[in-house]
mmCIF file of C-alpha atoms in Angstrom:
data_model
loop_
_atom_site.group_PDB
_atom_site.id
_atom_site.type_symbol
_atom_site.label_atom_id
_atom_site.label_comp_id
_atom_site.label_asym_id
_atom_site.label_seq_id
_atom_site.Cartn_x
_atom_site.Cartn_y
_atom_site.Cartn_z
ATOM 1 C CA MET A 1 -6.433 1.322 15.871
ATOM 2 C CA LEU A 2 -2.801 2.241 15.452
ATOM 3 C CA THR A 3 -1.477 5.369 13.382
ATOM 4 C CA ASN A 4 1.643 7.310 12.842
ATOM 5 C CA GLY A 5 2.328 10.791 13.187
ATOM 6 C CA HIS A 6 0.832 12.442 11.551
ATOM 7 C CA TRP A 7 -2.006 9.713 12.094
ATOM 8 C CA ILE A 8 -2.229 8.193 8.654
ATOM 9 C CA PRO A 9 -4.673 4.458 9.753
ATOM 10 C CA LEU A 10 -2.355 1.160 10.061
ATOM 11 C CA GLU A 11 -3.440 -2.114 9.312
ATOM 12 C CA GLY A 12 0.273 -2.738 10.145
ATOM 13 C CA VAL A 13 3.573 -2.111 11.002
ATOM 14 C CA HIS A 14 4.690 -3.573 8.032
ATOM 15 C CA GLU A 15 2.751 -0.632 6.263
ATOM 16 C CA LEU A 16 4.618 1.999 8.541
ATOM 17 C CA PRO A 17 8.079 2.060 5.750
ATOM 18 C CA LEU A 18 6.124 2.803 2.914
ATOM 19 C CA VAL A 19 3.532 5.318 4.606
ATOM 20 C CA GLN A 20 7.373 6.849 5.817
ATOM 21 C CA SER A 21 8.724 7.302 2.945
ATOM 22 C CA LEU A 22 6.389 8.432 0.039
ATOM 23 C CA ILE A 23 5.956 11.112 2.529
ATOM 24 C CA ALA A 24 9.647 11.683 2.803
ATOM 25 C CA GLN A 25 9.883 11.829 -0.530
ATOM 26 C CA ARG A 26 7.240 13.560 -0.143
ATOM 27 C CA ARG A 27 4.670 12.155 -2.510
ATOM 28 C CA ARG A 28 1.602 12.723 -3.362
ATOM 29 C CA PHE A 29 -1.060 9.538 -2.419
ATOM 30 C CA VAL A 30 -4.052 8.246 -1.637
ATOM 31 C CA TRP A 31 -4.431 6.032 1.883
ATOM 32 C CA PRO A 32 -7.146 4.072 1.266
ATOM 33 C CA LEU A 33 -9.565 3.595 4.758
ATOM 34 C CA ARG A 34 -10.307 0.130 4.376
ATOM 35 C CA TYR A 35 -12.575 -0.667 7.833
ATOM 36 C CA ASP A 36 -15.558 -1.312 6.585
ATOM 37 C CA ALA A 37 -14.819 -3.767 3.477
ATOM 38 C CA GLN A 38 -15.470 -6.743 3.496
ATOM 39 C CA ARG A 39 -11.803 -7.772 3.084
ATOM 40 C CA ALA A 40 -9.347 -5.824 3.720
ATOM 41 C CA ALA A 41 -7.269 -7.278 0.785
ATOM 42 C CA ARG A 42 -8.793 -6.284 -2.252
ATOM 43 C CA PHE A 43 -7.480 -2.682 -2.350
ATOM 44 C CA PRO A 44 -4.418 -0.962 -2.363
ATOM 45 C CA ASN A 45 -1.820 -0.340 0.527
ATOM 46 C CA ALA A 46 -2.195 3.194 -1.155
ATOM 47 C CA LEU A 47 -1.998 5.010 -3.902
ATOM 48 C CA LEU A 48 0.353 6.894 -5.689
ATOM 49 C CA LEU A 49 -0.894 10.128 -7.944
ATOM 50 C CA ASP A 50 2.354 11.514 -8.352
ATOM 51 C CA VAL A 51 2.659 9.286 -12.001
ATOM 52 C CA GLY A 52 0.741 10.017 -14.762
ATOM 53 C CA GLU A 53 -2.431 10.234 -15.342
ATOM 54 C CA ALA A 54 -2.914 6.342 -14.306
ATOM 55 C CA PRO A 55 -2.481 6.758 -10.238
ATOM 56 C CA VAL A 56 -0.129 3.658 -9.029
ATOM 57 C CA PRO A 57 -1.344 0.685 -6.337
ATOM 58 C CA LEU A 58 0.830 -0.041 -4.464
ATOM 59 C CA HIS A 59 0.957 -3.059 -2.386
ATOM 60 C CA VAL A 60 2.158 -4.543 0.643
ATOM 61 C CA PHE A 61 2.552 -8.459 1.527
ATOM 62 C CA SER A 62 2.153 -8.414 5.449
ATOM 63 C CA PRO A 63 4.709 -11.618 6.597
ATOM 64 C CA PHE A 64 1.418 -12.693 8.740
ATOM 65 C CA VAL A 65 -0.922 -12.450 5.503
ATOM 66 C CA THR A 66 -3.252 -15.954 5.804
ATOM 67 C CA ALA A 67 -3.575 -17.662 2.684
ATOM 68 C CA LYS A 68 -7.821 -16.578 2.084
ATOM 69 C CA ASP A 69 -5.988 -12.571 2.430
ATOM 70 C CA ARG A 70 -3.030 -13.601 -0.071
ATOM 71 C CA GLU A 71 -4.643 -14.970 -2.917
ATOM 72 C CA ILE A 72 -7.429 -11.837 -2.927
ATOM 73 C CA LYS A 73 -4.488 -9.281 -3.579
ATOM 74 C CA GLU A 74 -2.510 -11.964 -5.574
ATOM 75 C CA ALA A 75 -5.711 -11.589 -7.889
ATOM 76 C CA ALA A 76 -6.198 -7.952 -8.010
ATOM 77 C CA LEU A 77 -2.206 -7.635 -8.662
ATOM 78 C CA ARG A 78 -3.510 -9.480 -11.581
ATOM 79 C CA ALA A 79 -6.070 -7.950 -12.601
ATOM 80 C CA CYS A 80 -3.990 -3.922 -13.224
ATOM 81 C CA ASP A 81 -0.661 -4.469 -14.733
ATOM 82 C CA HIS A 82 0.734 -1.696 -13.480
ATOM 83 C CA GLY A 83 1.345 -1.729 -9.806
ATOM 84 C CA TRP A 84 4.125 -1.891 -7.343
ATOM 85 C CA VAL A 85 4.766 -5.085 -4.452
ATOM 86 C CA TRP A 86 6.484 -5.672 -1.485
ATOM 87 C CA PRO A 87 6.335 -8.353 -0.259
ATOM 88 C CA ALA A 88 6.983 -6.819 3.485
ATOM 89 C CA ASP A 89 9.149 -10.154 4.836
ATOM 90 C CA THR A 90 12.495 -9.060 2.402
ATOM 91 C CA SER A 91 14.284 -6.482 3.964
ATOM 92 C CA VAL A 92 14.281 -3.832 1.598
ATOM 93 C CA MET A 93 11.826 -2.232 -0.131
ATOM 94 C CA PRO A 94 11.745 -1.749 -3.744
ATOM 95 C CA ALA A 95 11.907 2.212 -5.549
ATOM 96 C CA LEU A 96 8.516 2.860 -6.182
ATOM 97 C CA PRO A 97 7.107 4.898 -9.097
ATOM 98 C CA LEU A 98 9.295 7.328 -10.674
ATOM 99 C CA ALA A 99 6.994 10.617 -10.230
ATOM 100 C CA SER A 100 6.697 12.261 -13.687
ATOM 101 C CA ARG A 101 6.819 16.846 -11.948
#
């Protein structure tokens, strides 16, 4: 299993910049473990907990995502009106939502 230096499991290296940013910014987050799910694509890559009453789902689109998984992740995003999205095939990760401390 691929992990980062803090032993957080990663689906692929496309998630590494996100988890590094969350840790560097000392953000409160949950990193869902998707190992027993039939389709991991429906889960956010992380849930940001320090942004108010409701967690913000953080979704990263791998450059290697299958068409079926892309469709599933896009459906999950349509069901949520406040998600954060990063197509990891772009060079720059967008800013994370601001913490509401």
